[in-house]
PDB file of C-alpha atoms in Angstrom:
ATOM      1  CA  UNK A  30      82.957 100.055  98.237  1.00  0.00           C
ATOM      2  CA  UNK A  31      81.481  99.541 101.590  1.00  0.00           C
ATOM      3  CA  UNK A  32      84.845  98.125 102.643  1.00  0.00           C
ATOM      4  CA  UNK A  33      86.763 100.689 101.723  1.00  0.00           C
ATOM      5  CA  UNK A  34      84.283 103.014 103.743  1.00  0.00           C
ATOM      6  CA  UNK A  35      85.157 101.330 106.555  1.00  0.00           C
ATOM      7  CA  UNK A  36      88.568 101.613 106.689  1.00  0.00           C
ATOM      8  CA  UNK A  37      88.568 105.620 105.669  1.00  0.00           C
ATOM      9  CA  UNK A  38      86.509 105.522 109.122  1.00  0.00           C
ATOM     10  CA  UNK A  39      88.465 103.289 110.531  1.00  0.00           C
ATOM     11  CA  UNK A  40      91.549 105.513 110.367  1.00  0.00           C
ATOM     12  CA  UNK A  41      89.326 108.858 110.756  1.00  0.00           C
ATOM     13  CA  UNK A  42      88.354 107.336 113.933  1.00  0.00           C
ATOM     14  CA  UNK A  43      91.820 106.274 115.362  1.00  0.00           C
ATOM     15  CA  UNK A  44      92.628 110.298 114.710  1.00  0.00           C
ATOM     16  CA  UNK A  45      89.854 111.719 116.608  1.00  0.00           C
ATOM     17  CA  UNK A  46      90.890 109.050 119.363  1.00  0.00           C
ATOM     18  CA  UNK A  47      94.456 109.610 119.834  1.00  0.00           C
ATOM     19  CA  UNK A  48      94.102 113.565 119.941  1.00  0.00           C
ATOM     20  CA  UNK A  49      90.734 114.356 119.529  1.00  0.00           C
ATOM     21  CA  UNK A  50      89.527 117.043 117.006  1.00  0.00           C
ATOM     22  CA  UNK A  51      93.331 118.797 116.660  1.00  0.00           C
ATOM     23  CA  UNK A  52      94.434 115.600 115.375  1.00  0.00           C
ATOM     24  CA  UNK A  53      92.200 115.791 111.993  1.00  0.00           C
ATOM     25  CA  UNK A  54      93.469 118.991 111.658  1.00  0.00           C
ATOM     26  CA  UNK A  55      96.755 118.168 109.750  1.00  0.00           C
ATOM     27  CA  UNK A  56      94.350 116.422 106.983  1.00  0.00           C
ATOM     28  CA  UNK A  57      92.099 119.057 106.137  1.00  0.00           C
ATOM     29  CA  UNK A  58      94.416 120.443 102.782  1.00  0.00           C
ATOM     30  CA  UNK A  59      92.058 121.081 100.171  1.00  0.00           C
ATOM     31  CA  UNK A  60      95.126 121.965  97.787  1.00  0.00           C
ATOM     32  CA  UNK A  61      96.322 118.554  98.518  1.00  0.00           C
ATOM     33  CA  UNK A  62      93.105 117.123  98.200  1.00  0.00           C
ATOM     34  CA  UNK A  63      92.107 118.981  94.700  1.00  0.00           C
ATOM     35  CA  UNK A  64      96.152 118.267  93.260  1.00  0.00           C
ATOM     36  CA  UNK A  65      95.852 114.863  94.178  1.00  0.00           C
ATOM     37  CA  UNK A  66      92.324 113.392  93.072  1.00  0.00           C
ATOM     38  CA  UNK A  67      91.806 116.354  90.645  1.00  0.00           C
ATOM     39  CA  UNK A  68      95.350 115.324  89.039  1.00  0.00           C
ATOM     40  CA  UNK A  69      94.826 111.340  89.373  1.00  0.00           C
ATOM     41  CA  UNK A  70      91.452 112.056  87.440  1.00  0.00           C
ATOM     42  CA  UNK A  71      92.944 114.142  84.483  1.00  0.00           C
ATOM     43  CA  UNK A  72      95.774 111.465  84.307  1.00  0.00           C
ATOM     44  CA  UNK A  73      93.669 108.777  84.048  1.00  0.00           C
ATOM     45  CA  UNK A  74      91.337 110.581  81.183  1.00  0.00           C
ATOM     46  CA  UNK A  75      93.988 111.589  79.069  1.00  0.00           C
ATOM     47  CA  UNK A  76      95.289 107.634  78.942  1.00  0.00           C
ATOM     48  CA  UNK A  77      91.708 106.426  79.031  1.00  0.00           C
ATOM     49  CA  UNK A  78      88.238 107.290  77.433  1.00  0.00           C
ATOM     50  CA  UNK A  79      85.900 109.034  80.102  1.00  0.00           C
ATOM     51  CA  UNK A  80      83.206 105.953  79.890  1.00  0.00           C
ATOM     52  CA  UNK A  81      86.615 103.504  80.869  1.00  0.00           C
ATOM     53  CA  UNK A  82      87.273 105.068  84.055  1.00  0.00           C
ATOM     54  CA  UNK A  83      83.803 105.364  84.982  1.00  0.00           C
ATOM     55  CA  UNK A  84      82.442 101.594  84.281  1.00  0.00           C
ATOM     56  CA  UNK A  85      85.813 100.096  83.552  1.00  0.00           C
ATOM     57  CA  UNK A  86      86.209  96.879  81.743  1.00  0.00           C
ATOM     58  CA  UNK A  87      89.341  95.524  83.171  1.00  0.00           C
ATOM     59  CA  UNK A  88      91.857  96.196  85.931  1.00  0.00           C
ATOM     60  CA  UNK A  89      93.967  98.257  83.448  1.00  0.00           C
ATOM     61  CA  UNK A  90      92.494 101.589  83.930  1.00  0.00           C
ATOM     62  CA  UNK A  91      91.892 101.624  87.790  1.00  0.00           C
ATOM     63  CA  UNK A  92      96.005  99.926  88.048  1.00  0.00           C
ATOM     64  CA  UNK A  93      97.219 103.245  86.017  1.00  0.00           C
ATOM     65  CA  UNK A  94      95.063 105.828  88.253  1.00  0.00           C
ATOM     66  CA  UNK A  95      96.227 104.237  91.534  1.00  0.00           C
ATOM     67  CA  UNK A  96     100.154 104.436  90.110  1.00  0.00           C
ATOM     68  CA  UNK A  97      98.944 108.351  89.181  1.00  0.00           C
ATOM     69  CA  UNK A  98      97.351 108.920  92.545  1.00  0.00           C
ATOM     70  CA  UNK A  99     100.665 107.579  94.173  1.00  0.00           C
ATOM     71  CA  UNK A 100     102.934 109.912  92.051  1.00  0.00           C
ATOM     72  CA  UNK A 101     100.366 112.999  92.207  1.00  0.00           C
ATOM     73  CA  UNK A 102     100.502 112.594  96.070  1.00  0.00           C
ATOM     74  CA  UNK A 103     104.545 113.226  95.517  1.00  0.00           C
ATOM     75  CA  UNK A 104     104.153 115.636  93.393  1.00  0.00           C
ATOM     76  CA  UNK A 105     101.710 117.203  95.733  1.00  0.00           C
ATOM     77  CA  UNK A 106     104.315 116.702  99.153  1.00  0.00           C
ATOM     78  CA  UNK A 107     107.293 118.159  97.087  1.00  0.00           C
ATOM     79  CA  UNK A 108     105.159 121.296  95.756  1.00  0.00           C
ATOM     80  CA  UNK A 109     104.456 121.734  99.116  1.00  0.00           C
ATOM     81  CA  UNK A 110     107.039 121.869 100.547  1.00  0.00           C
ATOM     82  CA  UNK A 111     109.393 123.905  98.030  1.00  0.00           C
ATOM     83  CA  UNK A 112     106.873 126.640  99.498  1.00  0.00           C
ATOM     84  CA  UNK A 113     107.594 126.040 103.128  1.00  0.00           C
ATOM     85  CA  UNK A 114     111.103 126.165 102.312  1.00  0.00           C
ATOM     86  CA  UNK A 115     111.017 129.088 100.375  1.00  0.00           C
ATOM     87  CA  UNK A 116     108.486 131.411 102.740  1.00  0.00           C
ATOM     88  CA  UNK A 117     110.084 130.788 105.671  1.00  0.00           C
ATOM     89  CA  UNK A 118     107.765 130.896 108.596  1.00  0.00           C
ATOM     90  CA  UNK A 119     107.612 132.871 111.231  1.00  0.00           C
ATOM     91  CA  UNK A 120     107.876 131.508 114.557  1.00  0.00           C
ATOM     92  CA  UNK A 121     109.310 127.609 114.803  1.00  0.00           C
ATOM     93  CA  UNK A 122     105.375 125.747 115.619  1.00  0.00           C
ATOM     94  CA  UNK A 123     104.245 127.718 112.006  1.00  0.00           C
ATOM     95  CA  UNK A 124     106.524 125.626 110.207  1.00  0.00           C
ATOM     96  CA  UNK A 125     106.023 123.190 111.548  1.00  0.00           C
ATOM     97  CA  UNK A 126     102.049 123.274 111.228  1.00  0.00           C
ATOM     98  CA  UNK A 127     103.123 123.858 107.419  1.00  0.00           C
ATOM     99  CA  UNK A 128     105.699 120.947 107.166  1.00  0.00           C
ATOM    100  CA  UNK A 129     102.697 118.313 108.475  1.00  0.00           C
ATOM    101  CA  UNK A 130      99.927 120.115 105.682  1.00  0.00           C
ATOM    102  CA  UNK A 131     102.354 119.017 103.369  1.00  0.00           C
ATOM    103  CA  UNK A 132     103.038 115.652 103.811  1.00  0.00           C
ATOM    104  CA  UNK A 133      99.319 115.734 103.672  1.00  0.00           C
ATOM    105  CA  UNK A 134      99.591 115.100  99.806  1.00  0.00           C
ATOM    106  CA  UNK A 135     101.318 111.547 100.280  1.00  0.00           C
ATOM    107  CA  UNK A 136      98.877 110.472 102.639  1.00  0.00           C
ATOM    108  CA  UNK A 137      95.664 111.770 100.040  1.00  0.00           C
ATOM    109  CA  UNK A 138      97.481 109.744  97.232  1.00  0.00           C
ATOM    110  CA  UNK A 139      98.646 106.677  98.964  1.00  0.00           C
ATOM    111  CA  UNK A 140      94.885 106.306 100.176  1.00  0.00           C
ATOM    112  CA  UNK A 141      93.484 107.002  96.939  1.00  0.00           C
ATOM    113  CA  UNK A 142      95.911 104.343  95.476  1.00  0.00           C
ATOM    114  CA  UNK A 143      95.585 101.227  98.287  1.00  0.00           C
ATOM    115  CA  UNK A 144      92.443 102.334  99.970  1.00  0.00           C
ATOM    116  CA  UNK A 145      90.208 102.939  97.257  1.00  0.00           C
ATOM    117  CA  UNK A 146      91.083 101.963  93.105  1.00  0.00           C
ATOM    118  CA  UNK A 147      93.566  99.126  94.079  1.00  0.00           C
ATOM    119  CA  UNK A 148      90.827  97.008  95.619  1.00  0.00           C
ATOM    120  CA  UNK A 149      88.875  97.631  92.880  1.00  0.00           C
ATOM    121  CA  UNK A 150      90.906  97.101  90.089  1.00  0.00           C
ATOM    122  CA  UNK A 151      91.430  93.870  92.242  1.00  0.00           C
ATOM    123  CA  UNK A 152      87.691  92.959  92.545  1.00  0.00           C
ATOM    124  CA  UNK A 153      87.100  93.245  88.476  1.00  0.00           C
ATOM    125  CA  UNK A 154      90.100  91.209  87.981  1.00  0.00           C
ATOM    126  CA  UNK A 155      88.549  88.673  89.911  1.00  0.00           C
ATOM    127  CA  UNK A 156      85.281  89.159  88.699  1.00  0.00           C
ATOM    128  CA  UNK A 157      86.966  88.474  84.976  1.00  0.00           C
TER     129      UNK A 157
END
């Protein structure tokens, strides 16, 4: 887990280095945060018993949440953006702003999937 750690600060840190504090700005969505972990979680539970996806046996549950987190993070982006479509902003740099928040839901799911519960599906398949 301490691995992982490392590379969320990893790629916090090459953010705040190429633009500073505006460039973590695009990655604060909570709605993408709460669809995309929130979902992933609810997913997973309603596939697996609660005590599997916290102390899991095998690979199998941690393999099904990462393919959830991947599609929540879709469903998340598309969401999104059917709302930026249909409010149209106001001035062109709004949209903009809006477009980037919701790609936000990709990123959130993608790192959920290969940051965090594929390496650890990985590690207790080894472990086995």
């Amino acid at each position: 887990m301490i691995k992982q750690l490392l590379v969320l600060i990893l790629i916090t840190e090459s953010l705040y280095l190429s633009e500073g504090l505006q460039g973590l700005l695009p990655f604060l969505n909570a709605e993408a945060v709460v669809l995309v972990f929130g979902g992933t979680f609810l997913l997973s539970w309603a596939v697996y018993p609660f005590r599997e996806l916290v102390r899991p046996s095998g690979p199998a549950a941690l393999q099904f949440a990462a393919r959830c987190a991947v599609g929540m993070g879709v469903l998340t982006t598309a969401l999104s953006l059917m709302l930026v479509l249909w409010f149209p902003a106001g001035d062109v740099p709004d949209f903009y702003r809006r477009l980037a928040l919701s790609l936000g839901g990709i990123f959130y799911g993608f790192l959920l999937a290969k940051v965090i519960l594929n390496p650890m599906a990985a590690r207790i398949s080894k472990a086995k």
